[in-house]
Tab-separated table of C-alpha atoms in Angstrom:
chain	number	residue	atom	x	y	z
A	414	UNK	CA	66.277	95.142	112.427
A	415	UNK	CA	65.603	95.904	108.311
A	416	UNK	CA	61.867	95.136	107.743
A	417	UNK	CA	62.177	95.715	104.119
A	418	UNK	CA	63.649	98.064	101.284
A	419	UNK	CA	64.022	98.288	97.608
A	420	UNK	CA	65.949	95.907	94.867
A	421	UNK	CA	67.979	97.996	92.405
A	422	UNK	CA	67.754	95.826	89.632
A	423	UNK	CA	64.365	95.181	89.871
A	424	UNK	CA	62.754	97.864	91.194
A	425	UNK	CA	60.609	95.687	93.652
A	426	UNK	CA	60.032	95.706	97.126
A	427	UNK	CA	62.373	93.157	99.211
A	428	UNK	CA	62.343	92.239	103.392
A	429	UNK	CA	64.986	90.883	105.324
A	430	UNK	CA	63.702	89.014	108.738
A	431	UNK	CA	67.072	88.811	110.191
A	432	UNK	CA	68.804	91.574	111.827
A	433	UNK	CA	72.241	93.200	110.262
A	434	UNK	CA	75.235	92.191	111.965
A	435	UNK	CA	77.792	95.044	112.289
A	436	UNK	CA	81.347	93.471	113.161
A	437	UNK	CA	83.705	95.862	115.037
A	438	UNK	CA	86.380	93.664	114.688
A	439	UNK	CA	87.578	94.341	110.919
A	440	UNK	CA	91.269	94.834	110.433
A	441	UNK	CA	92.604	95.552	107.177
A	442	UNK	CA	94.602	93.057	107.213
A	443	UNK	CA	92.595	90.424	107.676
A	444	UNK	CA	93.290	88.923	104.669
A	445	UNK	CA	96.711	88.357	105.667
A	446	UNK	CA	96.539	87.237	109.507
A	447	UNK	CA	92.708	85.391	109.960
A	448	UNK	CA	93.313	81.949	110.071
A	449	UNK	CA	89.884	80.576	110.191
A	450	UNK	CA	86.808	81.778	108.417
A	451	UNK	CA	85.916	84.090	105.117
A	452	UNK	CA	88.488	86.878	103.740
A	453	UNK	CA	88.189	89.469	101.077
A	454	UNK	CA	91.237	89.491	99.196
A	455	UNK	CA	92.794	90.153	95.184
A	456	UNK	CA	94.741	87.352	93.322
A	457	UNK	CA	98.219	88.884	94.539
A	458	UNK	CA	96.887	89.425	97.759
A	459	UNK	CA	96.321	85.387	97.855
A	460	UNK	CA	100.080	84.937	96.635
A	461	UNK	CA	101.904	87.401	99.221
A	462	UNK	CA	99.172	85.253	102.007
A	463	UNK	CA	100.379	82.231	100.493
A	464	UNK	CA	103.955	81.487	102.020
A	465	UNK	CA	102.599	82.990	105.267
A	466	UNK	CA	100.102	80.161	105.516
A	467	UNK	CA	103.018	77.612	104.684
A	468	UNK	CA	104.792	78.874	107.401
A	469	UNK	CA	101.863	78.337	109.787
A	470	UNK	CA	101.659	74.949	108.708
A	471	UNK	CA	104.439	74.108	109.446
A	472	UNK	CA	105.145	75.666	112.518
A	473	UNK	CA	101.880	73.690	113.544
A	474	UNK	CA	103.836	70.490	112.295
A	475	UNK	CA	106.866	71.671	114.727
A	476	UNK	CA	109.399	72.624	111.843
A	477	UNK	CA	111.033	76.039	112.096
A	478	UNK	CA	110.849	77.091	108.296
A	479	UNK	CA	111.718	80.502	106.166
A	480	UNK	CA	111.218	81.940	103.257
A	481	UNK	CA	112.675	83.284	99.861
A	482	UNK	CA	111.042	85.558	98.162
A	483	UNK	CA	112.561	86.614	94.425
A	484	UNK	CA	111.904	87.280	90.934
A	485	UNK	CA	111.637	90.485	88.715
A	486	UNK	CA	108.082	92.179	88.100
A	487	UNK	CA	105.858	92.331	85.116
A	488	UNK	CA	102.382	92.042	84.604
A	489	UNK	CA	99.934	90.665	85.628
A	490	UNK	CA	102.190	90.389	88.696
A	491	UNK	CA	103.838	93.518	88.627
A	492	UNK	CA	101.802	94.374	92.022
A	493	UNK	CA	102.982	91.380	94.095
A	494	UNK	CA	106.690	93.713	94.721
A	495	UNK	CA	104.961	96.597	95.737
A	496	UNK	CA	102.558	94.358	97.919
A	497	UNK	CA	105.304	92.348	99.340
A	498	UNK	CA	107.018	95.861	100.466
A	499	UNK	CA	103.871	97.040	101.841
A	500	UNK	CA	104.063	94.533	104.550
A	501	UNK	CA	107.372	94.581	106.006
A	502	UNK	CA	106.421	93.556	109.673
A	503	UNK	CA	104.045	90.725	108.466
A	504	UNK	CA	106.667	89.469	106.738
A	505	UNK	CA	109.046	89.649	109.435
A	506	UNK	CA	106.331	87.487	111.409
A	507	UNK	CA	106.927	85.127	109.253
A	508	UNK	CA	110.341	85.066	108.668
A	509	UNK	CA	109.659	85.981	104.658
A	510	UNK	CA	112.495	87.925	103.278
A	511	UNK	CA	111.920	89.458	99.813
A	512	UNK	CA	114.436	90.564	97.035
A	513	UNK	CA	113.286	91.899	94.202
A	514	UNK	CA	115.942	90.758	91.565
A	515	UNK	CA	117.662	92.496	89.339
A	516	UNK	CA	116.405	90.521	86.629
A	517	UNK	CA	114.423	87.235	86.575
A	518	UNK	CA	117.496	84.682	86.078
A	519	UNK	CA	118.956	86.352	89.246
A	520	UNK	CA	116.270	85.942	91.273
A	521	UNK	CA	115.801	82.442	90.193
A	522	UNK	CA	119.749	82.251	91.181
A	523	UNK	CA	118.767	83.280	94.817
A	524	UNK	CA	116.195	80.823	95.086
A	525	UNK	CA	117.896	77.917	93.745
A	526	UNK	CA	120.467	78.747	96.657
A	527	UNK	CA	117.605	78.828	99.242
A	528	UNK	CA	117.506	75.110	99.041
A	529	UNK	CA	121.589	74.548	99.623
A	530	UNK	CA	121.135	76.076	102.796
A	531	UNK	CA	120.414	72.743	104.756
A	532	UNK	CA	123.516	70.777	103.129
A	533	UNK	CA	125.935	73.160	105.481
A	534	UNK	CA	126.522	72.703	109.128
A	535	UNK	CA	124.602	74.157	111.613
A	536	UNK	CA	121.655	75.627	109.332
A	537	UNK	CA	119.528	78.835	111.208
A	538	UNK	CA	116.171	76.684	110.127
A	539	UNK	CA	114.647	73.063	109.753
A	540	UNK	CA	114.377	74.315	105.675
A	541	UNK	CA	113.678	77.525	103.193
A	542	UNK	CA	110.752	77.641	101.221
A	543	UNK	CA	111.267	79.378	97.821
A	544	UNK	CA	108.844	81.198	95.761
A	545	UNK	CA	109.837	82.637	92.321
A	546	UNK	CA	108.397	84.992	89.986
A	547	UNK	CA	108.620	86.146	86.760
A	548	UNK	CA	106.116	87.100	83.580
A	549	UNK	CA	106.230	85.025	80.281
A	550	UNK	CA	109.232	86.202	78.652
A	551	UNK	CA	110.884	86.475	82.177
A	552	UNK	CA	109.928	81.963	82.158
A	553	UNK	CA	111.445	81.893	78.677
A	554	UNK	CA	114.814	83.419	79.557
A	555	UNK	CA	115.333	81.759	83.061
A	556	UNK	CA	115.003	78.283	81.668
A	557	UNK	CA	118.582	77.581	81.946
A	558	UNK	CA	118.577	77.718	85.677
A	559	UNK	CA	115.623	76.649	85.764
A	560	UNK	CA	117.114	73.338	84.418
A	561	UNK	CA	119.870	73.597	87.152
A	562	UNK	CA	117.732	74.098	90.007
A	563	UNK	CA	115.304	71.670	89.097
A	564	UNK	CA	118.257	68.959	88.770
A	565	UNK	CA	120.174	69.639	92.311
A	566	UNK	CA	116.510	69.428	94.139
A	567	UNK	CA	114.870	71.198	96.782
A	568	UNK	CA	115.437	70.649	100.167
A	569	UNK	CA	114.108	67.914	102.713
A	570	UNK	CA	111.587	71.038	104.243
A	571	UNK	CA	111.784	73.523	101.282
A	572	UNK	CA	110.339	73.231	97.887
A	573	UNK	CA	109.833	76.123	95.234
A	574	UNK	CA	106.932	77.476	93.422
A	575	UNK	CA	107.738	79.075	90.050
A	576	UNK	CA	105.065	81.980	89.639
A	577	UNK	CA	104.746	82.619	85.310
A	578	UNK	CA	102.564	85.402	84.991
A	579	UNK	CA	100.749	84.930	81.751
A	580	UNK	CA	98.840	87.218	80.186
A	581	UNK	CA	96.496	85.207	77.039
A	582	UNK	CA	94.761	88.157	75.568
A	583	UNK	CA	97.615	91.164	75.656
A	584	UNK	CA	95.897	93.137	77.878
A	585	UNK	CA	99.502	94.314	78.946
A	586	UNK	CA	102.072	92.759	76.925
A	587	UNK	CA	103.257	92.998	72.997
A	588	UNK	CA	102.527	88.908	72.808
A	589	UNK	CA	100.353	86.271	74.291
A	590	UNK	CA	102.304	83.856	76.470
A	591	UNK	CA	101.887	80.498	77.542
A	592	UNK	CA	104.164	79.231	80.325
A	593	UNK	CA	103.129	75.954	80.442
A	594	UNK	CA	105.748	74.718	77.656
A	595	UNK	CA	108.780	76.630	79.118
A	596	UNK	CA	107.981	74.555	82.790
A	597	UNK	CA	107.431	71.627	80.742
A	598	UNK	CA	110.741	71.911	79.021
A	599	UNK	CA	112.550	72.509	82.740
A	600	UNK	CA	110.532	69.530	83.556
A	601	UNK	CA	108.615	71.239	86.347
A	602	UNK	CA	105.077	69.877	87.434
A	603	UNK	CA	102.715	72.401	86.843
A	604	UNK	CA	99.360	74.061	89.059
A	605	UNK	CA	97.325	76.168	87.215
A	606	UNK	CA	94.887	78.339	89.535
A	607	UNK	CA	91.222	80.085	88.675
A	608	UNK	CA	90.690	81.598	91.691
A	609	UNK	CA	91.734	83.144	94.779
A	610	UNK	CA	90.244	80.000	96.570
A	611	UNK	CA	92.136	78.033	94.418
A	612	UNK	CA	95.565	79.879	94.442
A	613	UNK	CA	95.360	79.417	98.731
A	614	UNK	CA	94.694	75.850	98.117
A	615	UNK	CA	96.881	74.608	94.938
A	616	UNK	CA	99.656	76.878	96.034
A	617	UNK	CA	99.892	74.774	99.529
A	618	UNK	CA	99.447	72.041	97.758
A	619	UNK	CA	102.136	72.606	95.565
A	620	UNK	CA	104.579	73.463	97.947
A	621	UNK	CA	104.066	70.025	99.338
A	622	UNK	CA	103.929	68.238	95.988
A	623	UNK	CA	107.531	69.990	95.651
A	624	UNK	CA	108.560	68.857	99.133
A	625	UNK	CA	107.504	65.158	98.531
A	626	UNK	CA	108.605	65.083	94.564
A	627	UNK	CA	111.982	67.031	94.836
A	628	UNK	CA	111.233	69.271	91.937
A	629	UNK	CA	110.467	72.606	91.382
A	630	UNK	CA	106.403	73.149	90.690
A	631	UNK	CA	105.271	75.389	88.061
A	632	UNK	CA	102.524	77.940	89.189
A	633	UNK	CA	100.426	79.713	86.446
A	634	UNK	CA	98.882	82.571	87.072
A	635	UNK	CA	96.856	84.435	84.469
A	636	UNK	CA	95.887	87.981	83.895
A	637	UNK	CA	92.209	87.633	85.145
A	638	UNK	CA	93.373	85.709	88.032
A	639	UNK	CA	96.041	88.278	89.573
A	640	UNK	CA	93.493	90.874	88.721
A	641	UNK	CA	90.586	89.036	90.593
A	642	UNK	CA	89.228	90.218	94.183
A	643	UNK	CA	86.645	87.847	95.687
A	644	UNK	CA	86.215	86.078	98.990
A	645	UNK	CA	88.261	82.978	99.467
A	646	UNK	CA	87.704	80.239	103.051
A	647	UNK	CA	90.967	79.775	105.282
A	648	UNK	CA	91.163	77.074	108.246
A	649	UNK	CA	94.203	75.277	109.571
A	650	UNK	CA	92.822	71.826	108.377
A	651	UNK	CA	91.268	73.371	104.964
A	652	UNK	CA	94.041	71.938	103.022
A	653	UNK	CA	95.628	68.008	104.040
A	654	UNK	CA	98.353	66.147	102.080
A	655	UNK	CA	98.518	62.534	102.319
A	656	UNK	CA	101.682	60.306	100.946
A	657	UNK	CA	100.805	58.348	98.225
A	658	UNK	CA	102.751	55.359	99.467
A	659	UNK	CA	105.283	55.660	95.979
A	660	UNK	CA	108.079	53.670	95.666
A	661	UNK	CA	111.567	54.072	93.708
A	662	UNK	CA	114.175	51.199	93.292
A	663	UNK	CA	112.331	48.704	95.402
A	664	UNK	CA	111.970	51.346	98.218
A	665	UNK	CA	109.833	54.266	99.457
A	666	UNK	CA	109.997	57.022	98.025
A	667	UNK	CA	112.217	60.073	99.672
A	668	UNK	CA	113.232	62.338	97.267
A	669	UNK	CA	116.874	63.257	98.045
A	670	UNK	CA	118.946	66.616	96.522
A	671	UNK	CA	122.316	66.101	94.160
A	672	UNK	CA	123.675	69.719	94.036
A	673	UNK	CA	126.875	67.724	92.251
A	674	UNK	CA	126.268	69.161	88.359
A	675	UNK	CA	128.730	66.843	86.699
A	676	UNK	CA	129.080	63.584	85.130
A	677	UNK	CA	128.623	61.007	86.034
A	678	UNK	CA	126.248	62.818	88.526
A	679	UNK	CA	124.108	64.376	86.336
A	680	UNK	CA	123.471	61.230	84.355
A	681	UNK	CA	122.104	59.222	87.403
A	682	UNK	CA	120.055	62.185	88.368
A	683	UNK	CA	118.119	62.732	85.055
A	684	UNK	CA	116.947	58.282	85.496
A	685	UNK	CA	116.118	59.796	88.876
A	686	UNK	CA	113.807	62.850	87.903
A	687	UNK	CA	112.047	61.153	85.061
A	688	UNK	CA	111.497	57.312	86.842
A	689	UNK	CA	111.632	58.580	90.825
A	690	UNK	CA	111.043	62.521	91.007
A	691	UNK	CA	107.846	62.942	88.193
A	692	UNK	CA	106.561	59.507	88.696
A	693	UNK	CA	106.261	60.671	92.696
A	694	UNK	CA	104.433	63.787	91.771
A	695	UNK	CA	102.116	62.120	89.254
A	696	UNK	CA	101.474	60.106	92.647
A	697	UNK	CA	100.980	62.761	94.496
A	698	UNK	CA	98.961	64.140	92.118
A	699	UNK	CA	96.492	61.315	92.266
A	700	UNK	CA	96.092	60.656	95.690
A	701	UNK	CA	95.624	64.579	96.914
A	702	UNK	CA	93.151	64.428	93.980
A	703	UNK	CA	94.925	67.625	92.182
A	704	UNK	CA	93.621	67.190	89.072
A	705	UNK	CA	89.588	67.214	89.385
A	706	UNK	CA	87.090	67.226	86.797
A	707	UNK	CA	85.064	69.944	87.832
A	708	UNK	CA	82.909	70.654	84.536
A	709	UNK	CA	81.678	68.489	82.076
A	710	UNK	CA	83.146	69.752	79.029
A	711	UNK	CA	81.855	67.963	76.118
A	712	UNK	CA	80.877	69.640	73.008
A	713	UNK	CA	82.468	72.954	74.726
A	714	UNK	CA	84.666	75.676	73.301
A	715	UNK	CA	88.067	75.536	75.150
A	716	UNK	CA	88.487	78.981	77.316
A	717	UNK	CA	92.330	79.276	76.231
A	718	UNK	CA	92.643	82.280	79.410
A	719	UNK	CA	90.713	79.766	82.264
A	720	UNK	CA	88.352	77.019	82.631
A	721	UNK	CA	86.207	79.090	84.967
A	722	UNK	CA	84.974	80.971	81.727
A	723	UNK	CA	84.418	77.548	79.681
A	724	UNK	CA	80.394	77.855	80.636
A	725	UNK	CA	80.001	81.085	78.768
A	726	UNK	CA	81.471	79.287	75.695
A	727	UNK	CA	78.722	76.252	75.548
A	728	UNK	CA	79.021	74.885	72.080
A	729	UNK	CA	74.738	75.159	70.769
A	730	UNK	CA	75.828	71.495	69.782
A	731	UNK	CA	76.085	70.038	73.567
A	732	UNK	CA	72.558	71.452	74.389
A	733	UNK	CA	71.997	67.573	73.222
A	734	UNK	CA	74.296	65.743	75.109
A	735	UNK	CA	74.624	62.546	72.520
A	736	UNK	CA	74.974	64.640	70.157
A	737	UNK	CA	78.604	64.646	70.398
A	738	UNK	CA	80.311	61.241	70.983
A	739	UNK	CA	83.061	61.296	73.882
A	740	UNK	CA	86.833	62.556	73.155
A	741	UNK	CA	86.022	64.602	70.365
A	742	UNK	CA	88.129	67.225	69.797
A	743	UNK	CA	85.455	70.605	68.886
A	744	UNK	CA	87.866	72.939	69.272
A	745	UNK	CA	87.235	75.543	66.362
């Protein structure tokens, strides 16, 4: 038992009354295989844990899934190849297969095929998850199959995450980017993480809001995010969808692929994706509470890299909280 010892940063005297706890069971990987409890992990630690815990959900839901794994590196996720390779039996686990692509549209071309794989006979599994990535100007140049993918659908148990590395302040690149407009464009919903915590739980989330919606989900992950380590709280019942109840045409909602790129095809599927597929996830949206107001942010300066930084950029104005009326706009 530690009776007592000295504080660093204050040069004072501290005791502890409770004994230390050694644990002898520490793996390395922890991060990767404990279901239940704390982890220690880096942002693209979180992603490369991320399909594996999709894949435990649903094999807990009885659905034999895979995954896709493709996209071409660049920071800030030029790590998550070199992770991804790291781990070959993990991934095997988990039936993850990875290909790094030769460029970003080719990878996106591999994914996009991951969800065909159900409409012929006899498929291996119940569905293929696909995850994408790609940095800024690797979102900018993929946006015509992008636009392709998106339209045909995902399948019944796939659904896609698009990964856009962004990187606001240049710390790597010769421009800012901003993803956000290039998913927009491709009409993609979009999840933007600020944490590991929070790329664990909006990445399952968005795997299911691309499930239920039929579209491919936009997933932006910034510089000071990938870079991150930090502890993050796993459990099989940590994250829980529920079906919004949204209805299309008079009928429930069940989003449904058209891999048939033609007219008059196409036509019908674009008053599908903007009345049906969108109008599902802004459901979805609402019910599993995705977009929560975490910080009051009147009379604040905008963080442009991540709203965990906005309390560090307190405008002196909102010390008074009437001082500024609500909805305006104070950004300098």
């Amino acid at each position: 038992m530690v009776r007592g010892g000295i504080c660093a940063r204050l040069s004072a005297p501290v005791s502890y009354e409770q004994p230390m706890t050694i644990t002898r069971d520490f793996a390395l990987d922890a991060k990767y295989r404990r279901e239940e409890g704390l982890i220690f992990l880096s942002g693209i630690q979180a992603l490369v844990r991320l399909p594996l815990d999709q894949h435990r959900a649903d094999r807990r839901r009885g659905l034999n899934t895979a995954t896709l794994i493709s996209g071409y590196r660049g920071s800030p996720l030029g790590g998550l190849d070199l992770t991804l390779e790291r781990n070959p039996d993990l991934l095997r686990e988990h039936n993850v297969v990875f290909i790094s692509g030769l460029n970003e549209d080719l990878g996106a071309t591999a994914i996009y095929g991951s969800q065909l794989a159900n409409l012929f006979p006899r498929p291996k599994y119940d569905g293929v998850v696909g995850m994408w990535y790609g940095k800024g100007p690797g979102v900018d140049r993929t946006g015509d199959i992008f636009k392709h993918a998106n339209f045909a659908g995902v399948g019944r148990y796939g659904g896609v995450l698009a990964l856009g590395g962004d990187d606001p302040l240049s710390k790597s690149s010769t421009i800012p980017s901003h993803s956000e407009v290039a998913f927009y464009d491709a009409l993609f919903p979009v999840l933007f993480p600020g944490t590991v915590q929070e790329i664990l739980d909006l990445g399952r989330l968005g795997f299911e809001l691309s499930r239920y919606s039929g579209l491919w989900v936009g997933f932006k992950i910034v510089t000071n995010v990938a870079d991150e380590i930090g502890t993050a709280e796993v459990a099989p019942d940590r994250v829980v969808h529920a079906d919004p109840g949204f209805a299309y045409d008079g009928r429930p909602w069940q989003q449904r692929q058209n891999p048939l790129l033609m007219p008059p095809w196409g036509l019908d599927t674009e008053r599908e994706i903007h009345y049906g597929r969108l109008e599902a996830a802004r459901a979805f949206a609402r019910v599993n509470r995705l977009n929560r107001v975490t910080l009051d942010t009147r009379g604040a300066a905008r963080a442009r890299p991540g709203r965990h930084d906005a309390p560090a950029l307190r405008h002196p104005a909102a010390e008074d909280r009437d001082a500024l009326p609500d909805g305006r706009d104070d950004d300098p």
